[in-house]
Short mmCIF file of C-alpha atoms in Angstrom, two decimals:
data_model
loop_
_atom_site.label_atom_id
_atom_site.label_comp_id
_atom_site.label_asym_id
_atom_site.label_seq_id
_atom_site.Cartn_x
_atom_site.Cartn_y
_atom_site.Cartn_z
CA MET P 1 0.00 0.00 0.00
CA THR P 2 1.16 3.53 -0.58
CA GLU P 3 0.48 6.44 1.73
CA VAL P 4 -3.19 6.93 2.58
CA GLY P 5 -3.49 9.59 5.26
CA ASP P 6 -3.52 8.99 8.81
CA SER P 7 4.32 -2.90 25.25
CA THR P 8 4.58 -5.37 22.35
CA ALA P 9 4.33 -8.75 24.12
CA SER P 10 6.58 -11.53 22.91
CA ALA P 11 5.34 -14.65 21.15
CA HIS P 12 7.05 -16.66 23.88
CA SER P 13 4.88 -15.15 26.61
CA VAL P 14 1.77 -15.71 24.48
CA ALA P 15 2.74 -19.35 24.01
CA HIS P 16 3.26 -19.77 27.76
CA THR P 17 -0.08 -18.08 28.57
CA ASN P 18 -1.93 -20.19 26.02
CA ARG P 19 -0.41 -23.46 27.18
CA GLN P 20 -1.83 -22.68 30.61
CA ALA P 21 -5.15 -21.39 29.29
CA VAL P 22 -6.09 -24.06 26.78
CA SER P 23 -6.23 -27.80 27.31
CA GLN P 24 -7.06 -29.03 23.82
CA ARG P 25 -6.98 -32.74 24.70
CA GLN P 26 -9.57 -32.43 27.43
CA HIS P 27 -11.61 -29.80 25.56
CA THR P 28 -11.69 -27.74 28.72
CA TYR P 29 -10.71 -24.13 28.90
CA HIS P 30 -9.42 -22.34 31.98
CA TRP P 31 -9.58 -18.57 31.87
CA ASP P 32 -7.39 -16.19 33.83
CA SER P 33 -9.51 -13.07 34.33
CA ASP P 34 -6.49 -10.87 33.56
CA ALA P 35 -5.82 -12.68 30.28
CA SER P 36 -9.30 -12.98 28.82
CA GLN P 37 -12.21 -10.70 28.17
CA SER P 38 -15.72 -11.19 26.78
CA VAL P 39 -16.13 -10.14 23.19
CA SER P 40 -19.33 -10.77 21.26
CA ASP P 41 -19.86 -14.36 22.45
CA SER P 42 -16.12 -15.09 22.41
CA LEU P 43 -13.31 -14.88 24.90
CA TYR P 44 -9.87 -13.47 24.28
CA VAL P 45 -7.06 -15.85 25.15
CA GLY P 46 -3.79 -14.38 26.37
CA ALA P 47 -2.48 -10.87 26.04
CA PRO P 48 -2.94 -8.63 22.99
CA ILE P 49 0.03 -8.35 20.62
CA TYR P 50 0.58 -4.94 19.00
CA PHE P 51 2.29 -4.21 15.70
CA PHE P 52 3.34 -0.63 14.99
CA PHE P 53 3.28 1.16 11.64
CA ILE P 54 4.94 4.08 9.90
CA LEU P 55 2.80 7.22 9.62
CA ASN P 56 0.24 7.05 6.78
CA THR P 57 1.24 3.54 5.68
CA ASP P 58 0.68 -0.14 6.27
CA ARG P 59 4.47 -0.67 6.63
CA LEU P 60 5.77 -1.81 10.01
CA THR P 61 8.13 0.52 11.85
CA ASP P 62 10.44 -2.48 12.27
CA THR P 63 10.05 -5.73 10.35
CA SER P 64 11.50 -7.67 13.28
CA GLN P 65 7.98 -7.40 14.75
CA LEU P 66 6.96 -10.13 12.29
CA ILE P 67 8.61 -12.76 14.50
CA ASN P 68 5.61 -12.40 16.84
CA LEU P 69 3.34 -13.65 14.07
CA ASP P 70 5.21 -16.96 13.95
CA GLY P 71 4.25 -17.68 17.57
CA ILE P 72 0.71 -16.41 17.14
CA ALA P 73 0.16 -18.62 14.08
CA ARG P 74 1.66 -21.67 15.78
CA ILE P 75 -0.55 -21.30 18.88
CA ALA P 76 -3.70 -20.50 16.88
CA ASN P 77 -3.24 -23.51 14.61
CA LYS P 78 -2.29 -25.90 17.40
CA HIS P 79 -5.33 -25.04 19.53
CA GLY P 80 -7.90 -24.23 16.83
CA LEU P 81 -8.13 -20.58 17.90
CA HIS P 82 -9.51 -17.78 15.80
CA ILE P 83 -7.81 -14.40 15.53
CA ARG P 84 -9.18 -10.86 15.65
CA VAL P 85 -6.98 -8.14 14.14
CA SER P 86 -7.94 -4.53 14.88
CA GLY P 87 -6.16 -1.88 12.83
CA ALA P 88 -5.92 1.73 13.97
CA ALA P 89 -4.47 5.09 13.04
CA ASP P 90 -3.69 8.07 15.21
CA ASN P 91 -6.49 10.63 15.18
CA ALA P 92 -4.05 13.56 15.19
CA THR P 93 -3.52 13.16 11.44
CA GLY P 94 -5.82 12.39 8.53
CA ASN P 95 -9.58 12.50 8.70
CA GLU P 96 -12.21 9.99 9.82
CA THR P 97 -12.61 8.35 6.41
CA LEU P 98 -8.89 8.05 5.73
CA ASN P 99 -8.11 6.79 9.23
CA LYS P 100 -10.84 4.14 9.00
CA SER P 101 -9.38 2.95 5.68
CA LEU P 102 -5.82 3.03 7.01
CA GLY P 103 -6.83 0.97 10.05
CA LEU P 104 -8.36 -1.61 7.70
CA TYR P 105 -5.23 -1.69 5.49
CA ARG P 106 -3.09 -2.31 8.57
CA ALA P 107 -5.35 -5.12 9.79
CA GLU P 108 -5.36 -6.63 6.29
CA TYR P 109 -1.55 -6.52 6.17
CA ILE P 110 -1.36 -8.55 9.39
CA LYS P 111 -4.03 -10.94 8.10
CA VAL P 112 -2.02 -11.62 4.93
CA GLN P 113 1.07 -12.28 7.04
CA LEU P 114 -0.89 -14.76 9.19
CA ILE P 115 -2.23 -16.54 6.09
CA LYS P 116 1.38 -16.87 4.87
CA ARG P 117 2.00 -18.67 8.17
CA ALA P 118 -0.78 -21.22 7.44
CA VAL P 119 -3.57 -19.66 9.50
CA PRO P 120 -6.81 -20.29 7.57
CA ASP P 121 -8.43 -17.14 6.18
CA SER P 122 -11.71 -18.23 7.76
CA HIS P 123 -10.08 -18.06 11.22
CA ILE P 124 -9.11 -14.40 10.92
CA GLU P 125 -11.45 -11.46 11.49
CA ILE P 126 -10.31 -7.92 10.74
CA VAL P 127 -11.78 -4.63 11.92
CA SER P 128 -10.75 -0.99 11.81
CA GLU P 129 -10.79 1.21 14.87
CA GLY P 130 -10.19 4.29 12.71
CA GLY P 131 -8.36 7.19 14.33
CA ILE P 132 -7.65 6.69 18.04
CA ASP P 133 -5.82 8.56 20.80
CA ASP P 134 -5.62 5.73 23.35
CA TYR P 135 -1.84 5.66 23.76
CA SER P 136 1.07 7.98 24.39
CA PRO P 137 3.23 8.75 22.53
CA ASN P 138 0.88 9.38 19.65
CA GLU P 139 2.89 7.07 17.36
CA ALA P 140 1.68 4.11 19.44
CA ASN P 141 -1.84 4.68 18.09
CA ARG P 142 -0.62 3.65 14.61
CA ASN P 143 -1.05 -0.04 15.23
CA ALA P 144 -2.73 -3.34 14.60
CA CYS P 145 -3.75 -5.33 17.66
CA VAL P 146 -3.89 -9.11 17.40
CA ARG P 147 -6.04 -11.09 19.85
CA LEU P 148 -6.58 -14.83 20.00
CA LEU P 149 -10.17 -15.96 20.45
CA ALA P 150 -11.30 -19.13 22.15
CA PRO P 151 -13.15 -21.64 20.00
CA GLN P 152 -16.91 -21.24 20.23
CA ASN P 153 -18.78 -24.27 21.53
#
């Protein structure tokens, strides 16, 4: 994509959290209230993983962030988890329409990277948060947030 207008947790810690949280063999799920949250009939598993982007683009600030996707994909595939990717832009730049589109481009970028790592397309949901001002410094609002979702019974 070209310009449009506009705390990372490690994969290792996600893997550790998910090994504790999900017992695939027994089909039982144990939820740590700090590591999961209700979301439209689903539960998040583990901590969110953030990926940060260059202003007005869907290019990562540092491609070494991609290593986190290897762990996310491995855990999601091993335990049959779905993934929600929320893209965002900072609301200090761009306008509502452009920021909504940019958030979607960022989420789509992460989705494509997950598909390259053998996560089925049907297991990945993307959404755009549009322009946000949730984090400081402002550059931290230029992100995509990846959350693992528990399988629905």
